[in-house]
Amino acid sequence: MLTRYTKLVPANSPLAMATAAGCVAVAALVRVALTAVIGPTTPFITMFPAVLLAAVIGGLGPGLLAIALSIAATWYLFFLPKGGLDPFSAADVTSIAFFTLGALLMVLAATSMRRAVERLEEAQEKLLAALDASGTGTWRWDIQQDAVEWDPAMVNVFGLGVRKMPRNVEEFADLIHPDDRNYALSVIGDAIKTGKTIEYEFRALLPGGEERWIYDRSRVTYDAERNPLYMIGACLDITSRKKAEERQSLLINELNHRVKNTLATVQSLAIQTMRSSPHPEALQSNFMARLMALSATHDLLTQSYWESTSLRDVLEAELRPHGGIDPQRIKAGGEAVRLKPQQALSLGMAFHELATNASKYGALSAPLGRLSIDWNVDTLGDGSRQLLIRWREQGGPPVTKPERRGFGTRLIDRSIVHELGGGIETNYASTGLECLMKIPLAEP
């Protein structure tokens, strides 16, 4: 209680001085009221508690003030009526001297105690702040009484209110995830038997249904007869670390999967390009161009940790070798669409083949040729969503339907139809190639 009160009354403050004066006034009134019982021979008997209380509450200054006020009040109430203005007797001087010396020692002791308490409170506040900032809390379990004590930081680790703190091991076990409960209790039981410091991890199940990963390190204290007395430990919230580990594991698995797919894609590109290239120079040029197109989409996905990338970014990356998106020659626009990794890779290869054909034989091969790409997301009658991409070329050489399907056409078909489960409609119009791609999208 005193430590709490010291926080309310700052040391040596005006409020502390007023409190000291109030303590002396109350002590003086009490002494007057007791005069009929204890007589006038011990005038300072009620002043000692007043001085002690003033020093504890306010510190050195209020304690000294209380001594001075006590002497003045006692002189006015007891010495002055007895002797008037005559000099003090030897007994009176001795009484005042002993009171002053004893009260002064009390003030010094109380001031020292107050400062120690303040330092202890400051250290405790720093410790609690450090524990709270690090997501750590400490606890103590009285094994004999089966009583659990938590510090305030421990309450934050488990996301509980002070009133919901567990009072015994059974209530603490209720906070552990059912799948981890037996494991945690068995580890604690083994620690009590062996006396070893233990470290273990478990999932805590919060009242709201949230799960938190907790790391615990604790040890047991025994008496002289090797009976377990207490278990003391600290818990650390490692939920963020666990999520990071899960994410890292997921990314590694995803990376392995993507590397295998990429190698298979590169192998297929190499074989098919080799078959469709009339001479070694064309083989090298075509293969490197397709490899760079695949690499451009990989770069975009790497920036987002292989989660997703935007359709416009994929299109810009594949059109960059041909001058990029330019309102005067190449127009592109549509609503914001995020593509999953496989969608981005497949559409990237399709865009590359279409842009390459346009630069060799289509609109981009002529000075006045124009290319327009637009897209939107359409909701079908069954509630499913699909992405519609329209590729239109104008102003290029006359377009005729090829007599045979080249590797580029087969690659586009494989990317859209087989890999993405979509469809593609190609129109070799006299004004330029028109291509409509339909790609199913998952629910947002």
Short mmCIF file of C-alpha atoms in Angstrom, two decimals:
data_model
loop_
_atom_site.label_atom_id
_atom_site.label_comp_id
_atom_site.label_asym_id
_atom_site.label_seq_id
_atom_site.Cartn_x
_atom_site.Cartn_y
_atom_site.Cartn_z
CA MET A 1 0.00 0.00 0.00
CA LEU A 2 2.80 2.43 0.82
CA THR A 3 4.48 1.88 -2.53
CA ARG A 4 1.25 2.70 -4.30
CA TYR A 5 0.80 5.84 -2.19
CA THR A 6 4.32 7.05 -2.93
CA LYS A 7 3.41 7.13 -6.62
CA LEU A 8 0.45 9.38 -5.82
CA VAL A 9 2.44 11.84 -3.62
CA PRO A 10 5.77 12.91 -5.20
CA ALA A 11 8.63 13.31 -2.75
CA ASN A 12 9.14 16.82 -1.26
CA SER A 13 6.21 18.20 -3.23
CA PRO A 14 3.81 20.83 -1.80
CA LEU A 15 1.23 18.07 -1.43
CA ALA A 16 3.74 16.02 0.58
CA MET A 17 4.46 19.03 2.83
CA ALA A 18 0.74 19.55 3.39
CA THR A 19 0.36 15.86 4.18
CA ALA A 20 3.13 16.13 6.79
CA ALA A 21 1.39 19.08 8.43
CA GLY A 22 -1.86 17.15 8.45
CA CYS A 23 -0.22 14.15 10.11
CA VAL A 24 1.22 16.37 12.88
CA ALA A 25 -2.12 18.10 13.42
CA VAL A 26 -3.93 14.77 13.80
CA ALA A 27 -1.20 13.45 16.14
CA ALA A 28 -1.46 16.60 18.26
CA LEU A 29 -5.24 16.28 18.57
CA VAL A 30 -4.90 12.63 19.52
CA ARG A 31 -2.30 13.54 22.15
CA VAL A 32 -4.62 16.18 23.63
CA ALA A 33 -7.48 13.70 23.70
CA LEU A 34 -5.31 11.16 25.55
CA THR A 35 -4.01 13.62 28.14
CA ALA A 36 -6.61 12.56 30.69
CA VAL A 37 -5.51 8.94 30.31
CA ILE A 38 -1.71 9.06 29.98
CA GLY A 39 -1.04 12.43 31.57
CA PRO A 40 1.33 15.20 30.41
CA THR A 41 4.60 13.36 31.08
CA THR A 42 5.01 11.95 27.55
CA PRO A 43 4.06 14.83 25.25
CA PHE A 44 5.78 13.37 22.13
CA ILE A 45 4.25 9.88 22.31
CA THR A 46 1.85 10.42 19.38
CA MET A 47 4.30 12.53 17.37
CA PHE A 48 6.65 9.67 16.47
CA PRO A 49 4.09 7.90 14.23
CA ALA A 50 3.22 11.24 12.60
CA VAL A 51 6.88 11.93 11.75
CA LEU A 52 7.39 8.37 10.46
CA LEU A 53 4.28 8.54 8.28
CA ALA A 54 5.24 11.96 6.90
CA ALA A 55 8.73 10.70 5.97
CA VAL A 56 7.41 7.54 4.32
CA ILE A 57 4.81 9.44 2.35
CA GLY A 58 6.76 12.57 1.40
CA GLY A 59 10.46 11.88 1.91
CA LEU A 60 13.18 13.82 3.75
CA GLY A 61 11.70 17.34 3.49
CA PRO A 62 8.23 16.49 4.84
CA GLY A 63 9.83 14.35 7.57
CA LEU A 64 11.98 17.26 8.81
CA LEU A 65 8.98 19.55 8.58
CA ALA A 66 7.00 17.09 10.68
CA ILE A 67 9.74 17.13 13.36
CA ALA A 68 9.70 20.92 13.53
CA LEU A 69 5.91 21.12 13.61
CA SER A 70 5.76 18.39 16.27
CA ILE A 71 8.15 20.32 18.55
CA ALA A 72 6.21 23.54 17.96
CA ALA A 73 2.80 21.92 18.56
CA THR A 74 3.99 20.11 21.69
CA TRP A 75 5.62 23.27 23.06
CA TYR A 76 2.42 25.23 22.48
CA LEU A 77 0.10 22.55 23.91
CA PHE A 78 2.13 21.19 26.83
CA PHE A 79 5.26 23.22 27.68
CA LEU A 80 3.88 26.72 27.33
CA PRO A 81 0.81 26.23 29.60
CA LYS A 82 2.97 24.54 32.22
CA GLY A 83 5.75 27.09 32.54
CA GLY A 84 4.66 30.12 30.64
CA LEU A 85 7.71 31.94 29.33
CA ASP A 86 10.03 30.49 31.97
CA PRO A 87 13.05 28.56 30.74
CA PHE A 88 12.60 24.85 30.06
CA SER A 89 13.49 22.45 32.76
CA ALA A 90 16.21 19.85 32.34
CA ALA A 91 13.55 17.16 31.87
CA ASP A 92 11.85 19.18 29.15
CA VAL A 93 15.12 19.78 27.32
CA THR A 94 15.97 16.10 27.58
CA SER A 95 12.53 15.14 26.27
CA ILE A 96 12.85 17.48 23.27
CA ALA A 97 16.41 16.28 22.56
CA PHE A 98 15.49 12.61 22.67
CA PHE A 99 12.46 13.22 20.48
CA THR A 100 14.51 15.21 17.96
CA LEU A 101 17.25 12.58 17.80
CA GLY A 102 14.84 9.65 17.63
CA ALA A 103 12.59 11.35 15.08
CA LEU A 104 15.57 12.32 12.95
CA LEU A 105 16.79 8.71 12.87
CA MET A 106 13.29 7.60 11.93
CA VAL A 107 13.16 10.18 9.10
CA LEU A 108 16.55 9.07 7.74
CA ALA A 109 15.55 5.39 7.90
CA ALA A 110 12.15 6.05 6.30
CA THR A 111 13.73 8.20 3.58
CA SER A 112 16.25 5.47 2.81
CA MET A 113 13.45 2.90 2.69
CA ARG A 114 11.39 5.14 0.37
CA ARG A 115 14.30 5.59 -2.01
CA ALA A 116 14.91 1.84 -2.04
CA VAL A 117 11.24 1.26 -2.83
CA GLU A 118 11.37 3.86 -5.63
CA ARG A 119 14.45 2.21 -7.14
CA LEU A 120 12.77 -1.18 -6.87
CA GLU A 121 9.62 0.15 -8.56
CA GLU A 122 11.70 1.74 -11.31
CA ALA A 123 13.62 -1.48 -11.90
CA GLN A 124 10.37 -3.44 -11.91
CA GLU A 125 8.79 -1.06 -14.42
CA LYS A 126 11.83 -1.36 -16.69
CA LEU A 127 11.76 -5.14 -16.40
CA LEU A 128 8.04 -5.32 -17.18
CA ALA A 129 8.48 -2.94 -20.12
CA ALA A 130 11.35 -5.06 -21.48
CA LEU A 131 9.37 -8.27 -21.01
CA ASP A 132 6.30 -6.77 -22.65
CA ALA A 133 8.32 -5.38 -25.57
CA SER A 134 9.94 -8.77 -26.17
CA GLY A 135 6.68 -10.68 -25.79
CA THR A 136 7.97 -12.45 -22.68
CA GLY A 137 6.28 -13.10 -19.33
CA THR A 138 7.37 -14.81 -16.14
CA TRP A 139 5.42 -17.15 -13.88
CA ARG A 140 5.73 -19.07 -10.64
CA TRP A 141 3.96 -22.26 -9.61
CA ASP A 142 3.74 -23.21 -5.94
CA ILE A 143 3.74 -26.99 -6.34
CA GLN A 144 2.75 -27.74 -2.75
CA GLN A 145 -0.26 -25.39 -2.80
CA ASP A 146 -0.93 -25.77 -6.55
CA ALA A 147 -1.07 -21.99 -6.92
CA VAL A 148 0.03 -20.23 -10.12
CA GLU A 149 1.25 -16.62 -10.16
CA TRP A 150 1.70 -14.54 -13.34
CA ASP A 151 3.30 -11.15 -13.84
CA PRO A 152 1.46 -8.51 -15.95
CA ALA A 153 3.66 -9.23 -18.98
CA MET A 154 2.59 -12.89 -18.84
CA VAL A 155 -1.03 -11.79 -19.11
CA ASN A 156 -0.18 -9.97 -22.36
CA VAL A 157 1.62 -13.00 -23.75
CA PHE A 158 -1.57 -15.03 -23.51
CA GLY A 159 -3.85 -12.12 -24.39
CA LEU A 160 -5.91 -12.48 -21.20
CA GLY A 161 -7.34 -10.03 -18.71
CA VAL A 162 -6.01 -9.93 -15.16
CA ARG A 163 -9.19 -11.56 -13.88
CA LYS A 164 -8.78 -14.48 -16.29
CA MET A 165 -5.32 -15.50 -15.08
CA PRO A 166 -5.12 -19.21 -14.17
CA ARG A 167 -4.95 -19.96 -10.48
CA ASN A 168 -3.69 -23.54 -10.71
CA VAL A 169 -2.16 -25.98 -13.17
CA GLU A 170 -5.52 -27.30 -14.29
CA GLU A 171 -6.69 -23.85 -15.33
CA PHE A 172 -3.35 -23.24 -17.04
CA ALA A 173 -3.69 -26.54 -18.93
CA ASP A 174 -7.06 -25.35 -20.24
CA LEU A 175 -5.20 -22.60 -22.13
CA ILE A 176 -3.03 -25.12 -24.00
CA HIS A 177 -4.23 -26.42 -27.34
CA PRO A 178 -5.78 -29.89 -26.89
CA ASP A 179 -3.28 -31.42 -29.32
CA ASP A 180 -0.33 -30.08 -27.27
CA ARG A 181 -1.76 -30.42 -23.75
CA ASN A 182 -0.57 -33.93 -22.90
CA TYR A 183 2.88 -33.19 -24.30
CA ALA A 184 3.28 -30.02 -22.21
CA LEU A 185 2.05 -31.66 -19.01
CA SER A 186 4.34 -34.65 -19.54
CA VAL A 187 7.35 -32.35 -20.00
CA ILE A 188 6.47 -30.51 -16.79
CA GLY A 189 6.06 -33.81 -14.94
CA ASP A 190 9.46 -35.06 -16.15
CA ALA A 191 11.07 -31.78 -15.05
CA ILE A 192 9.71 -32.21 -11.51
CA LYS A 193 11.16 -35.74 -11.36
CA THR A 194 14.56 -34.99 -12.89
CA GLY A 195 15.12 -31.39 -11.77
CA LYS A 196 16.44 -30.42 -15.19
CA THR A 197 15.79 -27.08 -16.81
CA ILE A 198 13.26 -27.67 -19.57
CA GLU A 199 12.50 -25.95 -22.86
CA TYR A 200 9.43 -26.72 -24.94
CA GLU A 201 6.97 -25.14 -27.33
CA PHE A 202 3.19 -25.39 -27.42
CA ARG A 203 0.16 -23.70 -28.88
CA ALA A 204 -2.03 -21.61 -26.59
CA LEU A 205 -5.72 -21.44 -27.40
CA LEU A 206 -7.09 -18.02 -26.47
CA PRO A 207 -10.73 -17.50 -25.42
CA GLY A 208 -11.51 -15.80 -28.74
CA GLY A 209 -10.28 -18.82 -30.71
CA GLU A 210 -6.90 -17.32 -31.65
CA GLU A 211 -3.86 -19.59 -31.51
CA ARG A 212 -0.47 -18.42 -30.28
CA TRP A 213 2.79 -20.32 -30.27
CA ILE A 214 4.52 -20.14 -26.87
CA TYR A 215 8.10 -21.03 -25.98
CA ASP A 216 8.60 -21.92 -22.31
CA ARG A 217 11.80 -22.34 -20.29
CA SER A 218 11.47 -23.29 -16.62
CA ARG A 219 13.12 -25.06 -13.70
CA VAL A 220 12.10 -26.56 -10.34
CA THR A 221 13.26 -25.50 -6.86
CA TYR A 222 13.53 -28.17 -4.13
CA ASP A 223 13.85 -28.14 -0.36
CA ALA A 224 16.60 -29.86 1.60
CA GLU A 225 14.76 -33.19 1.42
CA ARG A 226 14.43 -33.00 -2.34
CA ASN A 227 10.74 -32.21 -2.26
CA PRO A 228 9.65 -29.94 -5.13
CA LEU A 229 8.63 -26.49 -3.88
CA TYR A 230 8.30 -24.18 -6.83
CA MET A 231 8.58 -24.16 -10.60
CA ILE A 232 9.70 -20.83 -12.05
CA GLY A 233 9.74 -20.07 -15.73
CA ALA A 234 9.35 -17.60 -18.56
CA CYS A 235 7.14 -17.77 -21.63
CA LEU A 236 7.89 -16.11 -24.94
CA ASP A 237 5.37 -15.44 -27.69
CA ILE A 238 6.97 -16.97 -30.81
CA THR A 239 3.90 -16.79 -33.04
CA SER A 240 5.61 -14.43 -35.49
CA ARG A 241 8.65 -16.69 -35.69
CA LYS A 242 6.49 -19.77 -36.28
CA LYS A 243 4.57 -18.00 -39.02
CA ALA A 244 7.86 -16.94 -40.59
CA GLU A 245 9.12 -20.54 -40.45
CA GLU A 246 5.89 -21.80 -42.01
CA ARG A 247 6.15 -19.15 -44.70
CA GLN A 248 9.77 -20.03 -45.35
CA SER A 249 8.92 -23.72 -45.61
CA LEU A 250 6.05 -22.91 -47.95
CA LEU A 251 8.28 -20.73 -50.09
CA ILE A 252 10.97 -23.42 -50.27
CA ASN A 253 8.42 -26.02 -51.33
CA GLU A 254 6.94 -23.59 -53.82
CA LEU A 255 10.42 -22.77 -55.10
CA ASN A 256 11.24 -26.45 -55.59
CA HIS A 257 7.96 -26.92 -57.44
CA ARG A 258 8.54 -23.86 -59.61
CA VAL A 259 12.12 -24.81 -60.39
CA LYS A 260 10.99 -28.23 -61.60
CA ASN A 261 8.26 -26.69 -63.71
CA THR A 262 10.60 -24.05 -65.07
CA LEU A 263 13.21 -26.62 -66.02
CA ALA A 264 10.53 -28.68 -67.75
CA THR A 265 9.32 -25.55 -69.57
CA VAL A 266 12.84 -24.62 -70.65
CA GLN A 267 13.44 -28.17 -71.86
CA SER A 268 10.21 -28.09 -73.86
CA LEU A 269 11.06 -24.67 -75.31
CA ALA A 270 14.51 -25.87 -76.33
CA ILE A 271 13.21 -29.03 -78.04
CA GLN A 272 10.32 -27.33 -79.84
CA THR A 273 12.41 -24.33 -80.87
CA MET A 274 15.04 -26.67 -82.25
CA ARG A 275 12.44 -28.49 -84.33
CA SER A 276 10.87 -25.32 -85.71
CA SER A 277 14.09 -23.36 -86.43
CA PRO A 278 15.43 -23.69 -89.99
CA HIS A 279 19.05 -22.89 -89.09
CA PRO A 280 21.27 -22.58 -85.97
CA GLU A 281 21.16 -18.76 -85.96
CA ALA A 282 17.37 -18.77 -85.81
CA LEU A 283 17.48 -21.46 -83.09
CA GLN A 284 19.68 -19.32 -80.87
CA SER A 285 17.68 -16.14 -81.45
CA ASN A 286 14.26 -17.72 -80.92
CA PHE A 287 15.28 -19.74 -77.90
CA MET A 288 16.97 -16.80 -76.17
CA ALA A 289 13.96 -14.58 -76.82
CA ARG A 290 11.57 -17.11 -75.28
CA LEU A 291 13.92 -17.70 -72.38
CA MET A 292 14.11 -13.96 -71.68
CA ALA A 293 10.31 -13.73 -71.81
CA LEU A 294 10.08 -16.46 -69.20
CA SER A 295 12.74 -14.70 -67.13
CA ALA A 296 10.87 -11.38 -67.22
CA THR A 297 7.77 -12.94 -65.65
CA HIS A 298 9.94 -14.72 -63.08
CA ASP A 299 11.41 -11.37 -62.05
CA LEU A 300 7.93 -9.94 -61.45
CA LEU A 301 6.88 -12.92 -59.35
CA THR A 302 10.08 -12.82 -57.33
CA GLN A 303 9.33 -9.25 -56.29
CA SER A 304 6.05 -10.43 -54.72
CA TYR A 305 7.55 -13.60 -53.19
CA TRP A 306 5.75 -15.70 -55.78
CA GLU A 307 2.32 -14.77 -54.50
CA SER A 308 0.88 -12.81 -57.42
CA THR A 309 1.59 -10.06 -59.92
CA SER A 310 -0.54 -7.69 -61.96
CA LEU A 311 -1.67 -8.41 -65.50
CA ARG A 312 -0.48 -5.01 -66.70
CA ASP A 313 3.04 -5.60 -65.31
CA VAL A 314 3.27 -8.93 -67.16
CA LEU A 315 2.10 -7.29 -70.38
CA GLU A 316 4.57 -4.41 -70.02
CA ALA A 317 7.45 -6.82 -69.39
CA GLU A 318 6.69 -8.83 -72.55
CA LEU A 319 6.14 -5.73 -74.74
CA ARG A 320 9.28 -3.96 -73.55
CA PRO A 321 11.53 -5.51 -76.26
CA HIS A 322 9.10 -4.13 -78.85
CA GLY A 323 9.03 -0.57 -77.58
CA GLY A 324 6.79 -1.03 -74.58
CA ILE A 325 3.29 0.30 -74.05
CA ASP A 326 3.06 3.57 -76.02
CA PRO A 327 -0.21 5.47 -76.57
CA GLN A 328 0.93 6.30 -80.11
CA ARG A 329 1.59 2.71 -81.17
CA ILE A 330 0.69 0.17 -78.46
CA LYS A 331 -2.31 0.83 -76.23
CA ALA A 332 -3.19 -1.30 -73.21
CA GLY A 333 -5.79 -0.85 -70.51
CA GLY A 334 -8.23 -2.62 -68.23
CA GLU A 335 -9.22 -3.10 -64.61
CA ALA A 336 -6.69 -4.11 -61.97
CA VAL A 337 -6.20 -7.88 -62.10
CA ARG A 338 -3.81 -9.94 -59.98
CA LEU A 339 -2.48 -13.12 -61.55
CA LYS A 340 -1.33 -16.22 -59.72
CA PRO A 341 2.15 -17.53 -60.57
CA GLN A 342 1.00 -20.13 -63.11
CA GLN A 343 -1.37 -17.65 -64.77
CA ALA A 344 1.38 -15.05 -65.00
CA LEU A 345 3.89 -17.49 -66.51
CA SER A 346 1.46 -18.88 -69.06
CA LEU A 347 0.08 -15.50 -70.11
CA GLY A 348 3.63 -14.12 -70.25
CA MET A 349 4.62 -16.77 -72.81
CA ALA A 350 1.41 -16.17 -74.78
CA PHE A 351 2.00 -12.40 -74.86
CA HIS A 352 5.59 -12.98 -75.94
CA GLU A 353 4.58 -15.17 -78.90
CA LEU A 354 1.83 -12.76 -79.98
CA ALA A 355 4.17 -9.75 -79.72
CA THR A 356 6.95 -11.58 -81.60
CA ASN A 357 4.56 -12.55 -84.44
CA ALA A 358 3.25 -8.96 -84.53
CA SER A 359 6.78 -7.56 -84.87
CA LYS A 360 7.72 -10.07 -87.60
CA TYR A 361 4.55 -10.41 -89.64
CA GLY A 362 1.82 -8.26 -88.09
CA ALA A 363 1.03 -4.68 -87.08
CA LEU A 364 4.35 -3.96 -85.36
CA SER A 365 6.25 -4.81 -88.55
CA ALA A 366 4.80 -1.77 -90.36
CA PRO A 367 5.47 1.92 -89.54
CA LEU A 368 1.75 2.74 -89.33
CA GLY A 369 0.76 -0.44 -87.53
CA ARG A 370 -1.08 -0.23 -84.23
CA LEU A 371 -1.66 -2.72 -81.43
CA SER A 372 -4.44 -2.56 -78.84
CA ILE A 373 -4.84 -4.81 -75.80
CA ASP A 374 -7.72 -4.44 -73.33
CA TRP A 375 -9.17 -6.70 -70.68
CA ASN A 376 -11.93 -7.01 -68.12
CA VAL A 377 -13.33 -9.53 -65.64
CA ASP A 378 -16.73 -11.00 -66.53
CA THR A 379 -19.09 -12.77 -64.13
CA LEU A 380 -20.93 -15.70 -65.68
CA GLY A 381 -24.43 -16.94 -64.94
CA ASP A 382 -23.23 -19.60 -62.50
CA GLY A 383 -21.33 -16.98 -60.49
CA SER A 384 -17.89 -17.94 -61.76
CA ARG A 385 -15.49 -15.29 -63.03
CA GLN A 386 -13.35 -15.21 -66.12
CA LEU A 387 -10.75 -12.84 -67.48
CA LEU A 388 -11.30 -11.64 -71.05
CA ILE A 389 -8.26 -10.33 -72.93
CA ARG A 390 -8.66 -8.86 -76.43
CA TRP A 391 -5.60 -8.52 -78.67
CA ARG A 392 -6.22 -6.39 -81.79
CA GLU A 393 -3.76 -5.47 -84.53
CA GLN A 394 -4.38 -2.83 -87.22
CA GLY A 395 -2.40 -1.13 -89.97
CA GLY A 396 -0.05 -3.97 -90.67
CA PRO A 397 0.43 -6.19 -93.74
CA PRO A 398 -2.58 -8.19 -94.95
CA VAL A 399 -3.27 -11.16 -92.69
CA THR A 400 -4.08 -14.65 -93.90
CA LYS A 401 -4.66 -17.80 -91.94
CA PRO A 402 -1.47 -19.90 -91.94
CA GLU A 403 -1.57 -23.24 -93.68
CA ARG A 404 0.03 -25.01 -90.71
CA ARG A 405 0.28 -24.36 -86.98
CA GLY A 406 3.76 -23.27 -85.97
CA PHE A 407 5.36 -23.77 -82.56
CA GLY A 408 4.40 -20.25 -81.47
CA THR A 409 0.73 -20.94 -82.15
CA ARG A 410 0.92 -24.28 -80.37
CA LEU A 411 2.68 -22.61 -77.41
CA ILE A 412 -0.10 -20.02 -77.12
CA ASP A 413 -2.73 -22.74 -77.28
CA ARG A 414 -0.93 -24.83 -74.67
CA SER A 415 -0.49 -21.83 -72.35
CA ILE A 416 -4.12 -20.69 -72.47
CA VAL A 417 -6.08 -23.90 -72.98
CA HIS A 418 -4.07 -26.70 -71.40
CA GLU A 419 -2.25 -24.90 -68.56
CA LEU A 420 -4.93 -22.38 -67.56
CA GLY A 421 -8.05 -24.28 -68.60
CA GLY A 422 -9.21 -21.34 -70.71
CA GLY A 423 -10.08 -20.78 -74.33
CA ILE A 424 -8.75 -18.76 -77.24
CA GLU A 425 -10.52 -17.45 -80.33
CA THR A 426 -8.35 -16.23 -83.21
CA ASN A 427 -9.66 -14.18 -86.13
CA TYR A 428 -7.35 -13.55 -89.07
CA ALA A 429 -9.21 -10.43 -90.22
CA SER A 430 -8.06 -8.47 -93.24
CA THR A 431 -7.42 -5.44 -91.05
CA GLY A 432 -5.20 -7.35 -88.64
CA LEU A 433 -5.05 -10.26 -86.23
CA GLU A 434 -7.71 -10.38 -83.50
CA CYS A 435 -7.39 -12.70 -80.55
CA LEU A 436 -9.78 -13.23 -77.64
CA MET A 437 -8.44 -15.09 -74.62
CA LYS A 438 -10.70 -16.38 -71.84
CA ILE A 439 -9.09 -17.42 -68.56
CA PRO A 440 -11.10 -18.70 -65.58
CA LEU A 441 -10.42 -16.90 -62.28
CA ALA A 442 -10.80 -18.19 -58.78
CA GLU A 443 -13.08 -16.45 -56.31
CA PRO A 444 -11.48 -13.25 -54.90
#
